[in-house]
Amino acid sequence: MKRRIIYGLLLVLTFILFYSLLSEDILMSASGFMAFLGGVLCAVFLIQFVADYRDFDEVKELQTLQHKLGLVCIPSVIVFIIVLNVHYSGLEDKIILKYGKRVEGIIKNGRSTSGGTESNSYITVAYTTPKGNDVEKKFRITSEQFDAAKKDMPVEVLHCTKYPSATQILIGDDVIERFTGMKNRVLSLSDLTAMLDMKADSLQRYANTVSYRWIRIDNYPYFLVNGSEDLTLEFAPGETIIYTMRNSKYYEPLLEEMKKEGFKPVGDKKEGVYSKGNIGVKISYGSYDIKSNGTYNVGDASIKMPAFQGVSQIMTFYKL
């Protein structure tokens, strides 16, 4: 009985040690090995707690029920390893949140392969670390993230100088919410009409509380680009908001909102002009042919955007 108590205590202490007490440095350098080692030790102590084998002859002969139950506990090694691995992967997220610094990056290329029910997607991102080192890093991402990624798209990277292997690219709604706490959504009709009364700085801050992430072009302060969502905002503070959408999934909900809010056509419906109270909306279409280098000019600014060719929906909001 005394031996079993000792093995039981060793089981509890070993699990606590490997689950909670290992240092960040050890886990970041050898998390897989530590999960394996901790899983094996926990399983050994569990087997001994149940069976209390004294020598190898008892393992071979299995004369008692408790010796037979010991063999049943052998698969527990897999359970312990999985539990520790899952825990360590969650710990990496905490380390990124604790030490990660946001830096600007550009998607250079990507590839996705699928076989059977599995798919493997990767993108390569170029960025400069907080210490000024130029890096090109390959990230393994989900298929949803891969669908949202485009060549030459600007992205943010959470880079850990202390643990360079713990790096995260901010792309995809789930990842953005996990690492920024922000629930991503598209701009609504009420958002766009409210922007008419905002100053330039306030407008950008507000847009970035709604959807991730709006970037101001240095040489053209009244133009915001949301490259990850194929959206742009051009504005004259207090006068007009021009919202350009390169995907109908953003445009159609706004049309539905306008109907619900009671916006009525002004003059010939074909002209695409609507109003309600002191707010007017002009709906139009524009053709874009953005080359593969992902740049085009707005005023004196050269703006990086993913390559695109087609028709965009444009809504111009203004005060009457």
PDB file of C-alpha atoms in Angstrom:
ATOM      1  CA  MET A   1       0.000   0.000   0.000  1.00  0.00           C
ATOM      2  CA  LYS A   2       2.847   2.371   0.879  1.00  0.00           C
ATOM      3  CA  ARG A   3       4.420   1.856  -2.567  1.00  0.00           C
ATOM      4  CA  ARG A   4       1.125   2.680  -4.262  1.00  0.00           C
ATOM      5  CA  ILE A   5       0.798   5.902  -2.280  1.00  0.00           C
ATOM      6  CA  ILE A   6       4.302   6.890  -3.393  1.00  0.00           C
ATOM      7  CA  TYR A   7       3.495   6.126  -7.057  1.00  0.00           C
ATOM      8  CA  GLY A   8       0.226   8.048  -6.749  1.00  0.00           C
ATOM      9  CA  LEU A   9       2.058  11.083  -5.385  1.00  0.00           C
ATOM     10  CA  LEU A  10       4.699  10.794  -8.117  1.00  0.00           C
ATOM     11  CA  LEU A  11       1.924  10.676 -10.737  1.00  0.00           C
ATOM     12  CA  VAL A  12       0.275  13.836  -9.389  1.00  0.00           C
ATOM     13  CA  LEU A  13       3.543  15.737  -8.929  1.00  0.00           C
ATOM     14  CA  THR A  14       4.857  14.745 -12.372  1.00  0.00           C
ATOM     15  CA  PHE A  15       1.657  15.841 -14.090  1.00  0.00           C
ATOM     16  CA  ILE A  16       1.678  19.180 -12.225  1.00  0.00           C
ATOM     17  CA  LEU A  17       5.349  19.682 -13.124  1.00  0.00           C
ATOM     18  CA  PHE A  18       4.902  19.051 -16.848  1.00  0.00           C
ATOM     19  CA  TYR A  19       1.530  20.799 -17.063  1.00  0.00           C
ATOM     20  CA  SER A  20       2.208  23.963 -15.069  1.00  0.00           C
ATOM     21  CA  LEU A  21       5.760  24.370 -13.781  1.00  0.00           C
ATOM     22  CA  LEU A  22       8.082  24.029 -16.782  1.00  0.00           C
ATOM     23  CA  SER A  23       9.710  27.287 -17.854  1.00  0.00           C
ATOM     24  CA  GLU A  24       8.793  29.088 -21.078  1.00  0.00           C
ATOM     25  CA  ASP A  25      12.358  28.629 -22.359  1.00  0.00           C
ATOM     26  CA  ILE A  26      12.177  24.836 -22.033  1.00  0.00           C
ATOM     27  CA  LEU A  27       8.742  24.575 -23.640  1.00  0.00           C
ATOM     28  CA  MET A  28       9.552  26.876 -26.557  1.00  0.00           C
ATOM     29  CA  SER A  29      12.727  24.950 -27.371  1.00  0.00           C
ATOM     30  CA  ALA A  30      11.460  21.382 -26.848  1.00  0.00           C
ATOM     31  CA  SER A  31       7.691  21.259 -26.334  1.00  0.00           C
ATOM     32  CA  GLY A  32       7.250  18.042 -28.351  1.00  0.00           C
ATOM     33  CA  PHE A  33       9.948  16.193 -26.421  1.00  0.00           C
ATOM     34  CA  MET A  34       8.647  17.434 -23.059  1.00  0.00           C
ATOM     35  CA  ALA A  35       5.108  16.294 -23.930  1.00  0.00           C
ATOM     36  CA  PHE A  36       6.483  12.849 -24.829  1.00  0.00           C
ATOM     37  CA  LEU A  37       8.657  12.608 -21.697  1.00  0.00           C
ATOM     38  CA  GLY A  38       5.897  13.836 -19.393  1.00  0.00           C
ATOM     39  CA  GLY A  39       3.367  11.479 -20.984  1.00  0.00           C
ATOM     40  CA  VAL A  40       5.631   8.437 -20.572  1.00  0.00           C
ATOM     41  CA  LEU A  41       6.495   9.226 -16.948  1.00  0.00           C
ATOM     42  CA  CYS A  42       2.847   9.852 -16.012  1.00  0.00           C
ATOM     43  CA  ALA A  43       1.807   6.583 -17.667  1.00  0.00           C
ATOM     44  CA  VAL A  44       4.546   4.618 -15.857  1.00  0.00           C
ATOM     45  CA  PHE A  45       3.517   6.008 -12.473  1.00  0.00           C
ATOM     46  CA  LEU A  46      -0.169   5.358 -13.229  1.00  0.00           C
ATOM     47  CA  ILE A  47       0.561   1.735 -14.175  1.00  0.00           C
ATOM     48  CA  GLN A  48       2.595   1.234 -11.004  1.00  0.00           C
ATOM     49  CA  PHE A  49      -0.101   2.910  -8.911  1.00  0.00           C
ATOM     50  CA  VAL A  50      -2.657   0.416 -10.263  1.00  0.00           C
ATOM     51  CA  ALA A  51      -0.559  -2.757 -10.597  1.00  0.00           C
ATOM     52  CA  ASP A  52       2.439  -2.255  -8.269  1.00  0.00           C
ATOM     53  CA  TYR A  53       4.719  -4.554 -10.283  1.00  0.00           C
ATOM     54  CA  ARG A  54       7.748  -5.711  -8.263  1.00  0.00           C
ATOM     55  CA  ASP A  55       9.692  -7.361 -11.109  1.00  0.00           C
ATOM     56  CA  PHE A  56       9.382  -8.363 -14.778  1.00  0.00           C
ATOM     57  CA  ASP A  57       8.151 -11.835 -13.879  1.00  0.00           C
ATOM     58  CA  GLU A  58       4.965 -10.299 -12.492  1.00  0.00           C
ATOM     59  CA  VAL A  59       4.496  -8.401 -15.763  1.00  0.00           C
ATOM     60  CA  LYS A  60       4.851 -11.637 -17.753  1.00  0.00           C
ATOM     61  CA  GLU A  61       2.739 -13.911 -15.561  1.00  0.00           C
ATOM     62  CA  LEU A  62      -0.132 -11.531 -14.687  1.00  0.00           C
ATOM     63  CA  GLN A  63      -1.214 -13.687 -11.767  1.00  0.00           C
ATOM     64  CA  THR A  64      -3.487 -11.145 -10.075  1.00  0.00           C
ATOM     65  CA  LEU A  65      -6.297  -8.851 -11.211  1.00  0.00           C
ATOM     66  CA  GLN A  66      -4.322  -5.733 -10.360  1.00  0.00           C
ATOM     67  CA  HIS A  67      -1.459  -6.921 -12.580  1.00  0.00           C
ATOM     68  CA  LYS A  68      -3.893  -7.391 -15.472  1.00  0.00           C
ATOM     69  CA  LEU A  69      -5.380  -3.933 -14.871  1.00  0.00           C
ATOM     70  CA  GLY A  70      -1.879  -2.498 -15.137  1.00  0.00           C
ATOM     71  CA  LEU A  71      -1.704  -3.578 -18.783  1.00  0.00           C
ATOM     72  CA  VAL A  72      -5.029  -1.846 -19.446  1.00  0.00           C
ATOM     73  CA  CYS A  73      -3.396   1.428 -18.360  1.00  0.00           C
ATOM     74  CA  ILE A  74      -0.637   1.246 -20.998  1.00  0.00           C
ATOM     75  CA  PRO A  75      -2.622   3.252 -23.630  1.00  0.00           C
ATOM     76  CA  SER A  76      -2.782   6.101 -21.100  1.00  0.00           C
ATOM     77  CA  VAL A  77       0.652   7.164 -22.358  1.00  0.00           C
ATOM     78  CA  ILE A  78      -1.026   8.357 -25.572  1.00  0.00           C
ATOM     79  CA  VAL A  79      -3.685  10.245 -23.612  1.00  0.00           C
ATOM     80  CA  PHE A  80      -1.104  12.019 -21.444  1.00  0.00           C
ATOM     81  CA  ILE A  81       1.013  12.987 -24.479  1.00  0.00           C
ATOM     82  CA  ILE A  82      -2.023  14.398 -26.314  1.00  0.00           C
ATOM     83  CA  VAL A  83      -3.187  16.365 -23.246  1.00  0.00           C
ATOM     84  CA  LEU A  84       0.253  17.921 -22.757  1.00  0.00           C
ATOM     85  CA  ASN A  85       0.672  18.688 -26.474  1.00  0.00           C
ATOM     86  CA  VAL A  86      -2.678  20.477 -26.623  1.00  0.00           C
ATOM     87  CA  HIS A  87      -1.820  22.425 -23.478  1.00  0.00           C
ATOM     88  CA  TYR A  88       1.583  23.452 -24.840  1.00  0.00           C
ATOM     89  CA  SER A  89       0.091  24.654 -28.135  1.00  0.00           C
ATOM     90  CA  GLY A  90      -2.266  26.928 -26.180  1.00  0.00           C
ATOM     91  CA  LEU A  91       0.718  28.179 -24.206  1.00  0.00           C
ATOM     92  CA  GLU A  92       2.374  29.339 -27.439  1.00  0.00           C
ATOM     93  CA  ASP A  93      -0.620  31.605 -28.095  1.00  0.00           C
ATOM     94  CA  LYS A  94      -0.179  33.121 -24.624  1.00  0.00           C
ATOM     95  CA  ILE A  95       3.523  33.702 -25.279  1.00  0.00           C
ATOM     96  CA  ILE A  96       2.745  35.428 -28.590  1.00  0.00           C
ATOM     97  CA  LEU A  97       0.219  37.670 -26.821  1.00  0.00           C
ATOM     98  CA  LYS A  98       2.738  38.390 -24.054  1.00  0.00           C
ATOM     99  CA  TYR A  99       5.853  39.086 -26.120  1.00  0.00           C
ATOM    100  CA  GLY A 100       4.627  39.604 -29.693  1.00  0.00           C
ATOM    101  CA  LYS A 101       5.177  42.962 -31.386  1.00  0.00           C
ATOM    102  CA  ARG A 102       3.117  43.955 -34.417  1.00  0.00           C
ATOM    103  CA  VAL A 103       5.128  44.587 -37.572  1.00  0.00           C
ATOM    104  CA  GLU A 104       4.086  45.236 -41.158  1.00  0.00           C
ATOM    105  CA  GLY A 105       4.495  42.475 -43.726  1.00  0.00           C
ATOM    106  CA  ILE A 106       3.712  41.672 -47.355  1.00  0.00           C
ATOM    107  CA  ILE A 107       2.531  38.306 -48.683  1.00  0.00           C
ATOM    108  CA  LYS A 108       5.085  37.193 -51.280  1.00  0.00           C
ATOM    109  CA  ASN A 109       3.580  33.899 -52.439  1.00  0.00           C
ATOM    110  CA  GLY A 110       1.581  30.889 -51.330  1.00  0.00           C
ATOM    111  CA  ARG A 111       0.527  27.392 -52.243  1.00  0.00           C
ATOM    112  CA  SER A 112      -2.159  24.946 -51.243  1.00  0.00           C
ATOM    113  CA  THR A 113      -2.238  21.198 -51.815  1.00  0.00           C
ATOM    114  CA  SER A 114      -4.971  18.732 -51.011  1.00  0.00           C
ATOM    115  CA  GLY A 115      -5.127  14.975 -50.812  1.00  0.00           C
ATOM    116  CA  GLY A 116      -8.196  13.070 -49.722  1.00  0.00           C
ATOM    117  CA  THR A 117      -9.795  14.955 -46.847  1.00  0.00           C
ATOM    118  CA  GLU A 118      -6.624  16.881 -45.923  1.00  0.00           C
ATOM    119  CA  SER A 119      -5.340  20.161 -47.303  1.00  0.00           C
ATOM    120  CA  ASN A 120      -2.057  21.905 -46.587  1.00  0.00           C
ATOM    121  CA  SER A 121      -1.784  25.630 -47.184  1.00  0.00           C
ATOM    122  CA  TYR A 122       1.278  27.839 -46.839  1.00  0.00           C
ATOM    123  CA  ILE A 123       2.112  31.475 -47.471  1.00  0.00           C
ATOM    124  CA  THR A 124       5.447  33.273 -47.361  1.00  0.00           C
ATOM    125  CA  VAL A 125       5.491  36.697 -45.720  1.00  0.00           C
ATOM    126  CA  ALA A 126       8.299  39.251 -45.877  1.00  0.00           C
ATOM    127  CA  TYR A 127       8.628  41.614 -42.927  1.00  0.00           C
ATOM    128  CA  THR A 128      11.148  43.548 -40.861  1.00  0.00           C
ATOM    129  CA  THR A 129      11.538  42.557 -37.206  1.00  0.00           C
ATOM    130  CA  PRO A 130      11.462  45.156 -34.398  1.00  0.00           C
ATOM    131  CA  LYS A 131      15.284  44.897 -34.365  1.00  0.00           C
ATOM    132  CA  GLY A 132      15.469  45.835 -38.050  1.00  0.00           C
ATOM    133  CA  ASN A 133      16.188  42.396 -39.528  1.00  0.00           C
ATOM    134  CA  ASP A 134      14.566  41.563 -42.871  1.00  0.00           C
ATOM    135  CA  VAL A 135      12.833  38.179 -42.725  1.00  0.00           C
ATOM    136  CA  GLU A 136      10.926  35.945 -45.122  1.00  0.00           C
ATOM    137  CA  LYS A 137       8.964  33.354 -43.162  1.00  0.00           C
ATOM    138  CA  LYS A 138       6.709  30.545 -44.323  1.00  0.00           C
ATOM    139  CA  PHE A 139       3.468  30.136 -42.361  1.00  0.00           C
ATOM    140  CA  ARG A 140       1.242  27.086 -42.392  1.00  0.00           C
ATOM    141  CA  ILE A 141      -2.341  28.349 -42.382  1.00  0.00           C
ATOM    142  CA  THR A 142      -5.898  27.056 -42.629  1.00  0.00           C
ATOM    143  CA  SER A 143      -7.796  26.847 -45.910  1.00  0.00           C
ATOM    144  CA  GLU A 144     -10.016  29.747 -44.745  1.00  0.00           C
ATOM    145  CA  GLN A 145      -6.946  31.911 -44.149  1.00  0.00           C
ATOM    146  CA  PHE A 146      -5.535  30.896 -47.528  1.00  0.00           C
ATOM    147  CA  ASP A 147      -8.757  31.980 -49.256  1.00  0.00           C
ATOM    148  CA  ALA A 148      -8.454  35.403 -47.597  1.00  0.00           C
ATOM    149  CA  ALA A 149      -4.787  35.824 -48.573  1.00  0.00           C
ATOM    150  CA  LYS A 150      -3.589  37.432 -51.801  1.00  0.00           C
ATOM    151  CA  LYS A 151      -0.174  38.053 -53.298  1.00  0.00           C
ATOM    152  CA  ASP A 152       1.219  41.496 -52.349  1.00  0.00           C
ATOM    153  CA  MET A 153      -1.455  41.930 -49.680  1.00  0.00           C
ATOM    154  CA  PRO A 154      -0.252  43.947 -46.663  1.00  0.00           C
ATOM    155  CA  VAL A 155      -0.584  42.008 -43.404  1.00  0.00           C
ATOM    156  CA  GLU A 156       0.426  42.374 -39.785  1.00  0.00           C
ATOM    157  CA  VAL A 157       2.735  39.864 -38.128  1.00  0.00           C
ATOM    158  CA  LEU A 158       3.051  39.281 -34.388  1.00  0.00           C
ATOM    159  CA  HIS A 159       6.792  38.657 -34.037  1.00  0.00           C
ATOM    160  CA  CYS A 160       8.383  37.507 -30.769  1.00  0.00           C
ATOM    161  CA  THR A 161      11.979  38.686 -30.501  1.00  0.00           C
ATOM    162  CA  LYS A 162      12.494  36.494 -27.421  1.00  0.00           C
ATOM    163  CA  TYR A 163      11.099  33.371 -29.136  1.00  0.00           C
ATOM    164  CA  PRO A 164      11.350  33.854 -32.934  1.00  0.00           C
ATOM    165  CA  SER A 165       9.612  30.522 -33.590  1.00  0.00           C
ATOM    166  CA  ALA A 166       6.476  31.877 -31.867  1.00  0.00           C
ATOM    167  CA  THR A 167       5.250  34.120 -34.660  1.00  0.00           C
ATOM    168  CA  GLN A 168       1.692  34.609 -35.879  1.00  0.00           C
ATOM    169  CA  ILE A 169       0.280  36.204 -39.016  1.00  0.00           C
ATOM    170  CA  LEU A 170      -2.917  38.190 -38.443  1.00  0.00           C
ATOM    171  CA  ILE A 171      -5.216  36.953 -41.168  1.00  0.00           C
ATOM    172  CA  GLY A 172      -8.635  35.317 -40.847  1.00  0.00           C
ATOM    173  CA  ASP A 173     -11.467  36.320 -38.512  1.00  0.00           C
ATOM    174  CA  ASP A 174     -10.754  33.603 -35.916  1.00  0.00           C
ATOM    175  CA  VAL A 175      -7.067  34.487 -35.628  1.00  0.00           C
ATOM    176  CA  ILE A 176      -7.788  38.226 -35.506  1.00  0.00           C
ATOM    177  CA  GLU A 177     -10.294  37.755 -32.692  1.00  0.00           C
ATOM    178  CA  ARG A 178      -7.957  35.419 -30.786  1.00  0.00           C
ATOM    179  CA  PHE A 179      -4.964  37.752 -30.871  1.00  0.00           C
ATOM    180  CA  THR A 180      -6.592  41.200 -30.901  1.00  0.00           C
ATOM    181  CA  GLY A 181      -9.909  40.588 -29.134  1.00  0.00           C
ATOM    182  CA  MET A 182     -11.685  42.221 -32.065  1.00  0.00           C
ATOM    183  CA  LYS A 183     -14.755  40.681 -33.682  1.00  0.00           C
ATOM    184  CA  ASN A 184     -14.437  41.496 -37.351  1.00  0.00           C
ATOM    185  CA  ARG A 185     -17.513  42.727 -39.227  1.00  0.00           C
ATOM    186  CA  VAL A 186     -18.191  44.690 -42.386  1.00  0.00           C
ATOM    187  CA  LEU A 187     -19.178  48.349 -42.410  1.00  0.00           C
ATOM    188  CA  SER A 188     -22.929  48.848 -42.128  1.00  0.00           C
ATOM    189  CA  LEU A 189     -25.141  51.620 -43.454  1.00  0.00           C
ATOM    190  CA  SER A 190     -25.233  53.301 -40.032  1.00  0.00           C
ATOM    191  CA  ASP A 191     -21.404  53.143 -39.842  1.00  0.00           C
ATOM    192  CA  LEU A 192     -21.004  54.855 -43.204  1.00  0.00           C
ATOM    193  CA  THR A 193     -23.551  57.611 -42.541  1.00  0.00           C
ATOM    194  CA  ALA A 194     -22.025  58.267 -39.097  1.00  0.00           C
ATOM    195  CA  MET A 195     -18.621  58.779 -40.748  1.00  0.00           C
ATOM    196  CA  LEU A 196     -19.934  61.870 -42.539  1.00  0.00           C
ATOM    197  CA  ASP A 197     -19.646  63.800 -39.261  1.00  0.00           C
ATOM    198  CA  MET A 198     -16.161  62.547 -38.356  1.00  0.00           C
ATOM    199  CA  LYS A 199     -12.741  64.106 -38.791  1.00  0.00           C
ATOM    200  CA  ALA A 200     -10.063  62.189 -40.689  1.00  0.00           C
ATOM    201  CA  ASP A 201      -8.281  60.760 -37.609  1.00  0.00           C
ATOM    202  CA  SER A 202     -11.531  59.838 -35.891  1.00  0.00           C
ATOM    203  CA  LEU A 203     -12.825  58.196 -39.055  1.00  0.00           C
ATOM    204  CA  GLN A 204      -9.844  55.861 -39.346  1.00  0.00           C
ATOM    205  CA  ARG A 205      -9.981  54.953 -35.649  1.00  0.00           C
ATOM    206  CA  TYR A 206     -13.694  54.234 -35.929  1.00  0.00           C
ATOM    207  CA  ALA A 207     -13.269  52.097 -39.060  1.00  0.00           C
ATOM    208  CA  ASN A 208     -10.642  50.031 -37.234  1.00  0.00           C
ATOM    209  CA  THR A 209     -13.039  49.301 -34.370  1.00  0.00           C
ATOM    210  CA  VAL A 210     -15.474  47.800 -36.888  1.00  0.00           C
ATOM    211  CA  SER A 211     -13.294  45.759 -39.231  1.00  0.00           C
ATOM    212  CA  TYR A 212      -9.643  44.792 -39.400  1.00  0.00           C
ATOM    213  CA  ARG A 213      -7.774  46.732 -40.703  1.00  0.00           C
ATOM    214  CA  TRP A 214      -7.915  50.110 -42.448  1.00  0.00           C
ATOM    215  CA  ILE A 215      -4.581  51.610 -43.556  1.00  0.00           C
ATOM    216  CA  ARG A 216      -4.044  55.261 -44.389  1.00  0.00           C
ATOM    217  CA  ILE A 217      -1.819  56.054 -47.348  1.00  0.00           C
ATOM    218  CA  ASP A 218       0.904  58.492 -46.240  1.00  0.00           C
ATOM    219  CA  ASN A 219       0.767  60.741 -49.299  1.00  0.00           C
ATOM    220  CA  TYR A 220      -3.008  60.693 -49.544  1.00  0.00           C
ATOM    221  CA  PRO A 221      -4.492  61.155 -46.046  1.00  0.00           C
ATOM    222  CA  TYR A 222      -8.132  60.959 -47.112  1.00  0.00           C
ATOM    223  CA  PHE A 223      -7.912  57.465 -48.567  1.00  0.00           C
ATOM    224  CA  LEU A 224      -8.108  54.246 -46.517  1.00  0.00           C
ATOM    225  CA  VAL A 225      -7.400  50.760 -47.855  1.00  0.00           C
ATOM    226  CA  ASN A 226      -8.589  47.498 -46.369  1.00  0.00           C
ATOM    227  CA  GLY A 227      -6.574  45.173 -48.586  1.00  0.00           C
ATOM    228  CA  SER A 228      -7.664  41.983 -46.847  1.00  0.00           C
ATOM    229  CA  GLU A 229     -11.317  42.758 -47.555  1.00  0.00           C
ATOM    230  CA  ASP A 230     -11.072  44.325 -51.049  1.00  0.00           C
ATOM    231  CA  LEU A 231     -12.487  47.597 -49.749  1.00  0.00           C
ATOM    232  CA  THR A 232     -11.496  51.265 -49.923  1.00  0.00           C
ATOM    233  CA  LEU A 233     -12.785  54.441 -48.293  1.00  0.00           C
ATOM    234  CA  GLU A 234     -12.188  57.851 -49.844  1.00  0.00           C
ATOM    235  CA  PHE A 235     -13.554  60.830 -47.971  1.00  0.00           C
ATOM    236  CA  ALA A 236     -13.812  64.569 -47.689  1.00  0.00           C
ATOM    237  CA  PRO A 237     -14.450  65.071 -43.950  1.00  0.00           C
ATOM    238  CA  GLY A 238     -17.922  66.435 -43.308  1.00  0.00           C
ATOM    239  CA  GLU A 239     -18.864  66.234 -46.987  1.00  0.00           C
ATOM    240  CA  THR A 240     -18.621  62.824 -48.693  1.00  0.00           C
ATOM    241  CA  ILE A 241     -17.737  59.199 -48.009  1.00  0.00           C
ATOM    242  CA  ILE A 242     -16.922  57.087 -51.083  1.00  0.00           C
ATOM    243  CA  TYR A 243     -17.066  53.371 -50.273  1.00  0.00           C
ATOM    244  CA  THR A 244     -15.705  51.057 -52.986  1.00  0.00           C
ATOM    245  CA  MET A 245     -16.375  47.310 -52.809  1.00  0.00           C
ATOM    246  CA  ARG A 246     -14.773  44.723 -55.052  1.00  0.00           C
ATOM    247  CA  ASN A 247     -17.105  41.956 -53.915  1.00  0.00           C
ATOM    248  CA  SER A 248     -20.901  41.834 -54.034  1.00  0.00           C
ATOM    249  CA  LYS A 249     -21.043  40.188 -50.589  1.00  0.00           C
ATOM    250  CA  TYR A 250     -20.469  43.674 -49.109  1.00  0.00           C
ATOM    251  CA  TYR A 251     -22.681  45.553 -51.554  1.00  0.00           C
ATOM    252  CA  GLU A 252     -25.896  43.519 -51.412  1.00  0.00           C
ATOM    253  CA  PRO A 253     -26.381  43.743 -47.597  1.00  0.00           C
ATOM    254  CA  LEU A 254     -26.057  47.533 -47.849  1.00  0.00           C
ATOM    255  CA  LEU A 255     -28.814  47.632 -50.475  1.00  0.00           C
ATOM    256  CA  GLU A 256     -31.042  45.617 -48.145  1.00  0.00           C
ATOM    257  CA  GLU A 257     -30.269  48.005 -45.283  1.00  0.00           C
ATOM    258  CA  MET A 258     -31.175  50.991 -47.461  1.00  0.00           C
ATOM    259  CA  LYS A 259     -34.568  49.449 -48.240  1.00  0.00           C
ATOM    260  CA  LYS A 260     -35.261  48.711 -44.566  1.00  0.00           C
ATOM    261  CA  GLU A 261     -34.210  52.213 -43.496  1.00  0.00           C
ATOM    262  CA  GLY A 262     -36.531  53.819 -46.048  1.00  0.00           C
ATOM    263  CA  PHE A 263     -34.103  55.305 -48.574  1.00  0.00           C
ATOM    264  CA  LYS A 264     -36.090  56.344 -51.653  1.00  0.00           C
ATOM    265  CA  PRO A 265     -34.903  56.851 -55.254  1.00  0.00           C
ATOM    266  CA  VAL A 266     -34.504  60.441 -56.396  1.00  0.00           C
ATOM    267  CA  GLY A 267     -35.627  61.035 -59.988  1.00  0.00           C
ATOM    268  CA  ASP A 268     -35.017  58.233 -62.468  1.00  0.00           C
ATOM    269  CA  LYS A 269     -34.135  55.028 -60.593  1.00  0.00           C
ATOM    270  CA  LYS A 270     -31.538  54.231 -63.260  1.00  0.00           C
ATOM    271  CA  GLU A 271     -29.457  57.165 -62.042  1.00  0.00           C
ATOM    272  CA  GLY A 272     -28.841  55.314 -58.774  1.00  0.00           C
ATOM    273  CA  VAL A 273     -29.497  58.268 -56.456  1.00  0.00           C
ATOM    274  CA  TYR A 274     -31.307  57.681 -53.150  1.00  0.00           C
ATOM    275  CA  SER A 275     -32.039  59.828 -50.129  1.00  0.00           C
ATOM    276  CA  LYS A 276     -33.495  59.808 -46.647  1.00  0.00           C
ATOM    277  CA  GLY A 277     -33.699  62.948 -44.534  1.00  0.00           C
ATOM    278  CA  ASN A 278     -30.473  64.899 -45.035  1.00  0.00           C
ATOM    279  CA  ILE A 279     -28.450  61.912 -46.334  1.00  0.00           C
ATOM    280  CA  GLY A 280     -27.978  61.170 -50.024  1.00  0.00           C
ATOM    281  CA  VAL A 281     -26.440  58.061 -51.616  1.00  0.00           C
ATOM    282  CA  LYS A 282     -25.172  57.721 -55.178  1.00  0.00           C
ATOM    283  CA  ILE A 283     -24.666  54.144 -56.425  1.00  0.00           C
ATOM    284  CA  SER A 284     -22.301  53.642 -59.348  1.00  0.00           C
ATOM    285  CA  TYR A 285     -19.853  51.160 -60.817  1.00  0.00           C
ATOM    286  CA  GLY A 286     -16.192  51.441 -61.690  1.00  0.00           C
ATOM    287  CA  SER A 287     -13.781  49.310 -63.704  1.00  0.00           C
ATOM    288  CA  TYR A 288     -10.421  48.453 -62.204  1.00  0.00           C
ATOM    289  CA  ASP A 289      -7.409  46.868 -63.832  1.00  0.00           C
ATOM    290  CA  ILE A 290      -4.831  46.525 -61.080  1.00  0.00           C
ATOM    291  CA  LYS A 291      -1.678  44.907 -62.404  1.00  0.00           C
ATOM    292  CA  SER A 292       0.030  41.866 -60.927  1.00  0.00           C
ATOM    293  CA  ASN A 293       2.510  44.041 -59.038  1.00  0.00           C
ATOM    294  CA  GLY A 294      -0.448  45.134 -56.917  1.00  0.00           C
ATOM    295  CA  THR A 295      -0.055  48.910 -57.253  1.00  0.00           C
ATOM    296  CA  TYR A 296      -2.129  51.754 -58.601  1.00  0.00           C
ATOM    297  CA  ASN A 297      -2.154  55.503 -58.141  1.00  0.00           C
ATOM    298  CA  VAL A 298      -4.514  57.689 -56.150  1.00  0.00           C
ATOM    299  CA  GLY A 299      -3.507  61.324 -56.381  1.00  0.00           C
ATOM    300  CA  ASP A 300       0.235  61.381 -55.772  1.00  0.00           C
ATOM    301  CA  ALA A 301       0.229  58.109 -53.845  1.00  0.00           C
ATOM    302  CA  SER A 302       1.155  54.664 -55.135  1.00  0.00           C
ATOM    303  CA  ILE A 303      -1.010  52.132 -53.310  1.00  0.00           C
ATOM    304  CA  LYS A 304      -0.252  48.428 -52.929  1.00  0.00           C
ATOM    305  CA  MET A 305      -3.278  46.228 -53.535  1.00  0.00           C
ATOM    306  CA  PRO A 306      -3.752  42.619 -54.645  1.00  0.00           C
ATOM    307  CA  ALA A 307      -4.040  42.137 -58.399  1.00  0.00           C
ATOM    308  CA  PHE A 308      -7.639  42.538 -59.566  1.00  0.00           C
ATOM    309  CA  GLN A 309      -9.539  43.068 -62.765  1.00  0.00           C
ATOM    310  CA  GLY A 310     -13.264  43.646 -62.947  1.00  0.00           C
ATOM    311  CA  VAL A 311     -16.113  45.861 -61.800  1.00  0.00           C
ATOM    312  CA  SER A 312     -16.440  47.438 -58.359  1.00  0.00           C
ATOM    313  CA  GLN A 313     -19.576  48.712 -56.671  1.00  0.00           C
ATOM    314  CA  ILE A 314     -19.256  52.294 -55.433  1.00  0.00           C
ATOM    315  CA  MET A 315     -21.487  54.048 -52.904  1.00  0.00           C
ATOM    316  CA  THR A 316     -21.021  57.778 -52.383  1.00  0.00           C
ATOM    317  CA  PHE A 317     -22.617  59.135 -49.204  1.00  0.00           C
ATOM    318  CA  TYR A 318     -23.160  62.884 -48.845  1.00  0.00           C
ATOM    319  CA  LYS A 319     -25.222  65.407 -46.933  1.00  0.00           C
ATOM    320  CA  LEU A 320     -28.082  67.196 -48.639  1.00  0.00           C
TER     321      LEU A 320
END
